[in-house]
mmCIF file of C-alpha atoms and ligand atoms in Angstrom:
data_model
loop_
_atom_site.group_PDB
_atom_site.id
_atom_site.type_symbol
_atom_site.label_atom_id
_atom_site.label_comp_id
_atom_site.label_asym_id
_atom_site.label_seq_id
_atom_site.Cartn_x
_atom_site.Cartn_y
_atom_site.Cartn_z
ATOM 1 C CA MET R 89 102.468 114.735 89.198
ATOM 2 C CA SER R 90 102.090 114.087 92.782
ATOM 3 C CA LYS R 91 102.782 110.680 94.526
ATOM 4 C CA PRO R 92 100.140 108.646 94.684
ATOM 5 C CA LEU R 93 98.378 107.742 98.768
ATOM 6 C CA ARG R 94 99.311 104.071 99.294
ATOM 7 C CA LYS R 95 97.778 103.033 102.554
ATOM 8 C CA VAL R 96 93.927 103.504 103.536
ATOM 9 C CA VAL R 97 92.527 103.246 106.726
ATOM 10 C CA PHE R 98 88.737 101.720 107.200
ATOM 11 C CA PRO R 99 87.494 102.562 110.862
ATOM 12 C CA VAL R 100 84.575 99.657 110.766
ATOM 13 C CA ALA R 101 84.309 98.852 113.624
ATOM 14 C CA GLY R 102 81.588 101.136 115.448
ATOM 15 C CA LEU R 103 77.962 100.085 116.201
ATOM 16 C CA GLY R 104 76.116 101.753 114.467
ATOM 17 C CA THR R 105 73.399 101.903 116.905
ATOM 18 C CA ARG R 106 71.419 104.041 114.836
ATOM 19 C CA PHE R 107 70.108 101.721 112.433
ATOM 20 C CA LEU R 108 69.233 99.289 115.034
ATOM 21 C CA PRO R 109 68.230 96.017 114.896
ATOM 22 C CA ALA R 110 69.409 95.853 111.591
ATOM 23 C CA THR R 111 73.127 96.533 112.955
ATOM 24 C CA LYS R 112 72.282 93.560 115.136
ATOM 25 C CA VAL R 113 73.592 91.524 112.231
ATOM 26 C CA VAL R 114 74.373 93.628 108.895
ATOM 27 C CA ALA R 115 77.024 96.365 109.361
ATOM 28 C CA LYS R 116 76.739 99.678 108.608
ATOM 29 C CA GLU R 117 78.773 99.314 106.168
ATOM 30 C CA MET R 118 77.344 96.694 104.082
ATOM 31 C CA LEU R 119 73.532 98.881 103.611
ATOM 32 C CA PRO R 120 73.414 99.199 100.003
ATOM 33 C CA VAL R 121 73.023 102.830 98.069
ATOM 34 C CA LEU R 122 71.053 101.067 95.164
ATOM 35 C CA ASP R 123 73.565 97.947 94.254
ATOM 36 C CA LYS R 124 76.096 98.780 95.850
ATOM 37 C CA PRO R 125 77.319 98.706 99.809
ATOM 38 C CA LEU R 126 78.719 101.742 101.626
ATOM 39 C CA ILE R 127 82.149 99.844 101.755
ATOM 40 C CA GLN R 128 82.023 99.590 97.816
ATOM 41 C CA TYR R 129 81.944 103.871 97.429
ATOM 42 C CA ALA R 130 84.276 103.951 99.953
ATOM 43 C CA VAL R 131 86.900 101.315 98.706
ATOM 44 C CA ASP R 132 86.588 103.101 94.857
ATOM 45 C CA GLU R 133 87.286 106.341 96.112
ATOM 46 C CA ALA R 134 90.393 104.843 98.311
ATOM 47 C CA VAL R 135 91.835 103.274 94.616
ATOM 48 C CA ASP R 136 90.906 105.968 92.925
ATOM 49 C CA ALA R 137 93.218 108.583 94.815
ATOM 50 C CA GLY R 138 95.794 105.483 94.357
ATOM 51 C CA ALA R 139 96.083 103.459 97.174
ATOM 52 C CA ASP R 140 96.515 99.523 96.538
ATOM 53 C CA THR R 141 96.856 98.984 100.504
ATOM 54 C CA LEU R 142 93.389 98.927 101.860
ATOM 55 C CA ILE R 143 92.892 98.559 106.195
ATOM 56 C CA PHE R 144 89.741 97.454 107.239
ATOM 57 C CA VAL R 145 89.798 98.080 111.362
ATOM 58 C CA THR R 146 87.028 95.296 112.121
ATOM 59 C CA ASN R 147 85.182 93.781 114.857
ATOM 60 C CA ARG R 148 84.549 90.436 115.381
ATOM 61 C CA TYR R 149 80.492 91.272 114.341
ATOM 62 C CA LYS R 150 81.910 93.065 110.487
ATOM 63 C CA HIS R 151 82.801 89.702 108.976
ATOM 64 C CA ALA R 152 80.906 89.969 105.808
ATOM 65 C CA ILE R 153 83.406 92.988 104.777
ATOM 66 C CA ALA R 154 85.823 90.367 104.640
ATOM 67 C CA ASP R 155 83.700 87.855 103.370
ATOM 68 C CA TYR R 156 82.947 90.800 100.033
ATOM 69 C CA PHE R 157 85.938 91.328 99.215
ATOM 70 C CA ASP R 158 87.209 87.894 99.416
ATOM 71 C CA LYS R 159 86.997 85.865 96.254
ATOM 72 C CA ALA R 160 82.979 83.728 95.623
ATOM 73 C CA TYR R 161 83.501 80.470 93.889
ATOM 74 C CA GLU R 162 80.726 79.380 93.840
ATOM 75 C CA LEU R 163 78.439 82.098 92.315
ATOM 76 C CA GLU R 164 81.388 83.198 90.163
ATOM 77 C CA SER R 165 81.674 79.514 88.449
ATOM 78 C CA LYS R 166 78.201 79.602 87.982
ATOM 79 C CA LEU R 167 77.872 83.115 86.504
ATOM 80 C CA GLN R 168 80.781 81.665 84.185
ATOM 81 C CA GLU R 169 78.480 78.636 83.149
ATOM 82 C CA LYS R 170 75.030 80.581 82.518
ATOM 83 C CA GLY R 171 77.525 83.269 80.720
ATOM 84 C CA LYS R 172 76.730 86.256 82.479
ATOM 85 C CA ALA R 173 80.136 87.973 81.914
ATOM 86 C CA GLU R 174 78.491 91.796 83.154
ATOM 87 C CA LEU R 175 77.210 90.482 86.568
ATOM 88 C CA LEU R 176 80.677 88.063 86.694
ATOM 89 C CA ALA R 177 82.583 91.228 86.383
ATOM 90 C CA LEU R 178 80.306 93.101 89.074
ATOM 91 C CA VAL R 179 81.118 89.942 91.331
ATOM 92 C CA GLN R 180 84.862 89.828 90.817
ATOM 93 C CA GLY R 181 85.414 94.069 90.059
ATOM 94 C CA THR R 182 84.964 94.958 93.581
ATOM 95 C CA LEU R 183 88.241 94.913 94.615
ATOM 96 C CA PRO R 184 90.529 95.869 91.402
ATOM 97 C CA ARG R 185 93.706 92.644 90.952
ATOM 98 C CA HIS R 186 96.356 94.842 92.096
ATOM 99 C CA VAL R 187 94.961 95.996 95.394
ATOM 100 C CA ARG R 188 95.080 94.442 98.899
ATOM 101 C CA ALA R 189 92.603 94.039 102.221
ATOM 102 C CA ILE R 190 94.595 93.554 105.246
ATOM 103 C CA PHE R 191 91.899 93.404 108.114
ATOM 104 C CA VAL R 192 92.818 94.258 112.082
ATOM 105 C CA THR R 193 90.618 94.135 114.975
ATOM 106 C CA GLN R 194 89.510 96.316 117.053
ATOM 107 C CA PRO R 195 88.344 93.864 120.618
ATOM 108 C CA GLU R 196 86.797 97.089 122.169
ATOM 109 C CA ALA R 197 85.409 100.176 120.210
ATOM 110 C CA LEU R 198 87.019 102.898 122.207
ATOM 111 C CA GLY R 199 87.053 105.274 119.379
ATOM 112 C CA LEU R 200 87.732 105.855 116.219
ATOM 113 C CA GLY R 201 90.848 107.493 117.158
ATOM 114 C CA HIS R 202 91.522 104.252 119.177
ATOM 115 C CA ALA R 203 90.728 102.606 115.770
ATOM 116 C CA VAL R 204 92.647 104.167 113.590
ATOM 117 C CA LEU R 205 96.279 103.253 115.915
ATOM 118 C CA CYS R 206 94.978 99.778 115.423
ATOM 119 C CA ALA R 207 96.774 100.137 112.024
ATOM 120 C CA LYS R 208 99.855 101.030 113.311
ATOM 121 C CA PRO R 209 101.716 98.292 112.059
ATOM 122 C CA VAL R 210 100.342 97.926 108.967
ATOM 123 C CA VAL R 211 100.501 101.356 108.295
ATOM 124 C CA GLY R 212 103.849 102.242 109.556
ATOM 125 C CA ASP R 213 105.958 105.461 109.568
ATOM 126 C CA GLU R 214 104.345 107.035 105.592
ATOM 127 C CA PRO R 215 101.379 110.001 105.511
ATOM 128 C CA PHE R 216 98.051 107.402 104.714
ATOM 129 C CA GLY R 217 93.935 107.883 104.495
ATOM 130 C CA VAL R 218 91.764 107.452 106.592
ATOM 131 C CA ILE R 219 87.821 107.037 104.904
ATOM 132 C CA LEU R 220 85.054 106.828 107.058
ATOM 133 C CA PRO R 221 82.442 105.046 104.602
ATOM 134 C CA ASP R 222 78.712 106.275 106.270
ATOM 135 C CA ASP R 223 80.066 109.377 104.225
ATOM 136 C CA LEU R 224 79.760 108.743 101.077
ATOM 137 C CA ILE R 225 80.850 111.526 98.919
ATOM 138 C CA TRP R 226 79.954 111.728 95.530
ATOM 139 C CA ASN R 227 82.435 113.565 92.580
ATOM 140 C CA GLY R 228 80.078 112.441 89.724
ATOM 141 C CA GLN R 229 82.302 109.872 90.078
ATOM 142 C CA MET R 230 80.068 106.977 87.743
ATOM 143 C CA GLY R 231 80.320 107.841 83.540
ATOM 144 C CA ALA R 232 81.087 111.202 82.103
ATOM 145 C CA GLY R 233 81.499 113.995 83.489
ATOM 146 C CA ALA R 234 83.519 112.423 86.153
ATOM 147 C CA GLY R 235 85.864 114.311 88.502
ATOM 148 C CA LYS R 236 88.160 113.316 91.105
ATOM 149 C CA GLY R 237 87.065 111.862 94.084
ATOM 150 C CA ALA R 238 87.161 113.777 97.413
ATOM 151 C CA LEU R 239 90.107 111.355 98.977
ATOM 152 C CA ARG R 240 92.498 112.083 95.546
ATOM 153 C CA GLN R 241 92.074 115.612 95.949
ATOM 154 C CA MET R 242 93.195 115.963 99.614
ATOM 155 C CA ALA R 243 96.064 113.727 98.995
ATOM 156 C CA GLU R 244 97.410 116.124 95.977
ATOM 157 C CA LEU R 245 97.123 118.957 98.236
ATOM 158 C CA ALA R 246 98.681 116.754 101.474
ATOM 159 C CA ASP R 247 102.063 115.835 99.293
ATOM 160 C CA ALA R 248 101.923 119.457 97.009
ATOM 161 C CA GLN R 249 101.350 120.715 100.970
ATOM 162 C CA GLN R 250 103.661 118.700 102.692
ATOM 163 C CA ALA R 251 100.974 118.732 105.445
ATOM 164 C CA GLY R 252 98.281 116.264 106.820
ATOM 165 C CA VAL R 253 94.661 117.862 105.290
ATOM 166 C CA ILE R 254 91.164 116.265 106.876
ATOM 167 C CA ALA R 255 87.598 117.470 104.327
ATOM 168 C CA VAL R 256 85.948 119.813 105.410
ATOM 169 C CA GLU R 257 82.395 121.336 105.419
ATOM 170 C CA GLU R 258 79.803 123.885 106.535
ATOM 171 C CA VAL R 259 77.301 123.041 108.799
ATOM 172 C CA PRO R 260 74.159 124.509 110.280
ATOM 173 C CA HIS R 261 75.203 126.546 113.877
ATOM 174 C CA SER R 262 73.159 124.619 115.872
ATOM 175 C CA ASP R 263 75.094 120.857 114.444
ATOM 176 C CA THR R 264 77.688 121.595 115.789
ATOM 177 C CA ASP R 265 77.237 119.859 118.797
ATOM 178 C CA LYS R 266 77.676 116.249 116.291
ATOM 179 C CA TYR R 267 81.194 116.805 114.164
ATOM 180 C CA GLY R 268 84.576 117.745 115.209
ATOM 181 C CA ILE R 269 84.528 121.557 114.742
ATOM 182 C CA VAL R 270 87.885 123.766 113.005
ATOM 183 C CA ASP R 271 89.104 127.347 113.526
ATOM 184 C CA ALA R 272 91.348 128.153 110.423
ATOM 185 C CA THR R 273 92.058 131.047 108.238
ATOM 186 C CA PRO R 274 91.373 130.331 104.677
ATOM 187 C CA VAL R 275 94.745 130.101 102.626
ATOM 188 C CA ASP R 276 92.210 129.767 99.253
ATOM 189 C CA ASP R 277 88.786 129.312 98.154
ATOM 190 C CA ARG R 278 89.538 125.638 99.509
ATOM 191 C CA SER R 279 92.075 125.384 101.655
ATOM 192 C CA ALA R 280 92.225 126.749 105.458
ATOM 193 C CA LEU R 281 95.433 126.664 107.733
ATOM 194 C CA ILE R 282 93.350 124.810 110.939
ATOM 195 C CA ARG R 283 94.305 126.919 113.877
ATOM 196 C CA TYR R 284 93.004 124.791 116.364
ATOM 197 C CA MET R 285 89.947 121.817 116.656
ATOM 198 C CA VAL R 286 88.003 120.946 119.291
ATOM 199 C CA GLU R 287 85.384 117.684 119.229
ATOM 200 C CA LYS R 288 81.523 118.255 119.519
ATOM 201 C CA PRO R 289 80.956 122.076 120.472
ATOM 202 C CA LYS R 290 78.115 123.334 121.855
ATOM 203 C CA PRO R 291 76.200 125.915 118.971
ATOM 204 C CA ALA R 292 77.098 128.385 121.470
ATOM 205 C CA ASP R 293 80.637 127.486 122.161
ATOM 206 C CA ALA R 294 81.628 126.725 119.094
ATOM 207 C CA PRO R 295 84.465 128.848 117.171
ATOM 208 C CA SER R 296 82.677 128.798 113.999
ATOM 209 C CA ASN R 297 80.939 126.083 111.347
ATOM 210 C CA LEU R 298 83.218 124.052 109.383
ATOM 211 C CA ALA R 299 83.122 120.649 110.416
ATOM 212 C CA VAL R 300 85.302 118.316 110.168
ATOM 213 C CA VAL R 301 83.735 115.050 107.794
ATOM 214 C CA GLY R 302 85.034 111.191 107.003
ATOM 215 C CA ARG R 303 87.671 112.150 105.236
ATOM 216 C CA TYR R 304 91.800 112.060 105.878
ATOM 217 C CA VAL R 305 95.438 112.800 105.038
ATOM 218 C CA LEU R 306 98.108 111.990 108.144
ATOM 219 C CA PRO R 307 101.406 111.624 108.726
ATOM 220 C CA GLY R 308 102.315 108.395 109.487
ATOM 221 C CA ARG R 309 103.499 110.936 113.559
ATOM 222 C CA ILE R 310 100.121 110.617 114.515
ATOM 223 C CA PHE R 311 99.695 107.228 115.982
ATOM 224 C CA GLN R 312 102.261 108.224 118.364
ATOM 225 C CA LEU R 313 100.435 110.820 119.422
ATOM 226 C CA LEU R 314 97.188 108.591 119.065
ATOM 227 C CA GLU R 315 99.325 106.828 122.175
ATOM 228 C CA GLN R 316 99.947 109.208 124.110
ATOM 229 C CA THR R 317 96.351 110.491 123.815
ATOM 230 C CA THR R 318 93.786 109.867 126.496
ATOM 231 C CA PRO R 319 89.601 109.477 126.575
ATOM 232 C CA GLY R 320 87.898 112.398 125.984
ATOM 233 C CA ALA R 321 85.129 113.436 124.451
ATOM 234 C CA GLY R 322 82.146 110.630 125.109
ATOM 235 C CA GLY R 323 84.861 108.718 126.988
ATOM 236 C CA GLU R 324 86.456 107.500 123.474
ATOM 237 C CA ILE R 325 89.796 108.068 122.033
ATOM 238 C CA GLN R 326 89.356 110.819 119.946
ATOM 239 C CA LEU R 327 91.097 111.230 116.692
ATOM 240 C CA THR R 328 90.220 115.092 117.229
ATOM 241 C CA ASP R 329 92.939 115.036 120.272
ATOM 242 C CA ALA R 330 95.390 113.966 118.515
ATOM 243 C CA ILE R 331 95.124 115.543 115.244
ATOM 244 C CA GLU R 332 94.845 119.131 117.891
ATOM 245 C CA ALA R 333 99.004 117.298 119.196
ATOM 246 C CA LEU R 334 100.042 117.433 116.042
ATOM 247 C CA LEU R 335 99.027 120.471 114.917
ATOM 248 C CA LYS R 336 100.909 122.407 117.369
ATOM 249 C CA GLU R 337 103.899 119.979 117.189
ATOM 250 C CA GLN R 338 104.088 120.774 113.176
ATOM 251 C CA GLY R 339 102.418 123.217 113.341
ATOM 252 C CA LYS R 340 100.265 123.667 109.648
ATOM 253 C CA VAL R 341 98.235 121.009 109.195
ATOM 254 C CA LEU R 342 95.479 121.754 106.467
ATOM 255 C CA ALA R 343 91.453 121.931 106.735
ATOM 256 C CA TYR R 344 89.562 121.230 102.903
ATOM 257 C CA ARG R 345 86.768 121.750 101.623
ATOM 258 C CA PHE R 346 86.233 119.121 98.784
ATOM 259 C CA GLU R 347 84.059 119.197 95.466
ATOM 260 C CA GLY R 348 81.712 117.128 95.720
ATOM 261 C CA ILE R 349 78.225 116.140 97.393
ATOM 262 C CA ARG R 350 78.291 114.545 100.959
ATOM 263 C CA PHE R 351 75.731 112.508 101.496
ATOM 264 C CA ASP R 352 75.539 111.717 106.003
ATOM 265 C CA CYS R 353 74.547 107.335 105.767
ATOM 266 C CA GLY R 354 75.327 107.287 109.272
ATOM 267 C CA ASN R 355 71.979 108.447 109.557
ATOM 268 C CA LYS R 356 68.603 107.531 108.231
ATOM 269 C CA ALA R 357 67.434 110.462 106.517
ATOM 270 C CA GLY R 358 70.845 110.706 104.484
ATOM 271 C CA LEU R 359 71.224 107.172 103.169
ATOM 272 C CA VAL R 360 67.314 107.931 101.857
ATOM 273 C CA ARG R 361 68.882 110.829 100.500
ATOM 274 C CA ALA R 362 71.731 109.318 98.790
ATOM 275 C CA THR R 363 69.701 106.283 96.919
ATOM 276 C CA MET R 364 67.540 109.192 95.154
ATOM 277 C CA HIS R 365 70.835 110.702 94.842
ATOM 278 C CA MET R 366 72.244 107.736 93.088
ATOM 279 C CA ALA R 367 68.509 107.054 92.051
ATOM 280 C CA MET R 368 68.053 110.220 90.032
ATOM 281 C CA GLN R 369 72.013 109.565 88.716
ATOM 282 C CA ASP R 370 70.607 106.772 86.865
ATOM 283 C CA PRO R 371 69.115 107.099 83.145
ATOM 284 C CA LYS R 372 66.912 103.471 83.777
ATOM 285 C CA LEU R 373 65.592 104.458 87.380
ATOM 286 C CA ALA R 374 65.321 108.030 86.820
ATOM 287 C CA PRO R 375 62.102 108.141 85.237
ATOM 288 C CA THR R 376 60.397 105.756 87.439
ATOM 289 C CA VAL R 377 61.440 107.367 90.740
ATOM 290 C CA ARG R 378 60.658 111.042 89.996
ATOM 291 C CA ALA R 379 57.246 109.240 88.486
ATOM 292 C CA PHE R 380 56.682 108.062 92.299
ATOM 293 C CA LEU R 381 58.267 111.342 93.698
ATOM 294 C CA GLY R 382 55.576 112.902 92.396
ATOM 295 C CA GLN R 383 52.766 110.247 93.147
ATOM 296 C CA LEU R 384 53.830 110.829 96.769
HETATM 297 P P1 UTP Z 416 80.581 106.754 115.030
HETATM 298 O O1 UTP Z 416 80.181 107.763 115.218
HETATM 299 O O2 UTP Z 416 79.393 107.036 113.934
HETATM 300 O O3 UTP Z 416 79.591 105.292 115.683
HETATM 301 O O4 UTP Z 416 81.896 105.798 113.561
HETATM 302 P P2 UTP Z 416 79.245 104.278 114.833
HETATM 303 O O5 UTP Z 416 79.506 103.480 116.124
HETATM 304 O O6 UTP Z 416 79.591 103.583 113.156
HETATM 305 O O7 UTP Z 416 77.305 104.561 114.302
HETATM 306 P P3 UTP Z 416 76.385 104.358 115.627
HETATM 307 O O8 UTP Z 416 76.910 106.567 116.342
HETATM 308 O O9 UTP Z 416 75.605 103.944 116.765
HETATM 309 O O10 UTP Z 416 75.229 104.883 114.628
HETATM 310 C C1 UTP Z 416 82.284 107.103 112.720
HETATM 311 C C2 UTP Z 416 83.313 106.372 112.438
HETATM 312 O O11 UTP Z 416 83.975 105.081 113.423
HETATM 313 C C3 UTP Z 416 83.812 103.877 113.221
HETATM 314 C C4 UTP Z 416 82.789 103.564 113.017
HETATM 315 O O12 UTP Z 416 83.327 102.302 112.080
HETATM 316 C C5 UTP Z 416 82.678 104.708 111.760
HETATM 317 O O13 UTP Z 416 83.207 104.083 110.894
HETATM 318 N N1 UTP Z 416 84.436 103.671 114.697
HETATM 319 C C6 UTP Z 416 84.431 104.632 115.705
HETATM 320 C C7 UTP Z 416 85.252 102.329 115.191
HETATM 321 O O14 UTP Z 416 85.582 101.831 114.405
HETATM 322 N N2 UTP Z 416 85.497 102.161 116.018
HETATM 323 C C8 UTP Z 416 85.153 103.165 117.657
HETATM 324 O O15 UTP Z 416 84.983 102.413 118.157
HETATM 325 C C9 UTP Z 416 84.359 104.032 117.042
#
């Protein structure tokens, strides 16, 4: 059996400009897909991978995330009084009892790499996961036929290979300038040895259309490499640059094509797709949604 991934970092200190004006006050990660905020899907995936310590990298505008995972005394006692056991379980179930949430701040949005570096004092020197909650990855986690979450698949591979693992997905060639892109040598159906990575290349310069998406399993060593990383694309400290340095040093970082569907909920079309997908998974909602789409 592989070792569980105990610590997972959620960098949630970005500005979320693509959802303004809502994100003036609502953290992007609190936007719901049906009745659950994006951050809940991400936390469920981390817990599925074995995590018992969740580290949220937040900023002063994101108090709602801490509130969401906190105990809601008044609401819970009202639901208890009224005998609403099912709702009470939902409210209390945002974080399983054995899991603790730790909040660290990123004082300035200096990039994803910098956000991850802010978690260094909590993670220390052990392999850890990173989940970007706006990439919602669905592998049938609800109900019968549920598959392993993407991070669990990656944690198992990282442990078996004793290497960093990065989630990748094929994207249209015209979109390479929106992602970190890897050049990799296939090992099997799903994994490949990364040769090099480049952040947001123009389609003409991209070595492939294998794009890095929001899941990583990284060794503690990445923190020292992040400390040495200077601002790259967009003037930000890029996680991709530190992973490239890790690759040079250790010679082995794997790209992994996860089993599941990814919804990029960092943009409007992705959030709509995720909502429709989840609605169709729900036997009570599916007929209404199908009929409404027919009318449209
Ligand atoms: P995005 O590129 O999606 O940026 O960040 P964003 O600010 O969240 O959203 P837009 O583009 O303005 O709409 C990718 C991930 O990295 C985190 C974000 O919170 C998101 O999870 N991030 C990014 C940080 O935590 N800090 C940063 O300085 C930058």
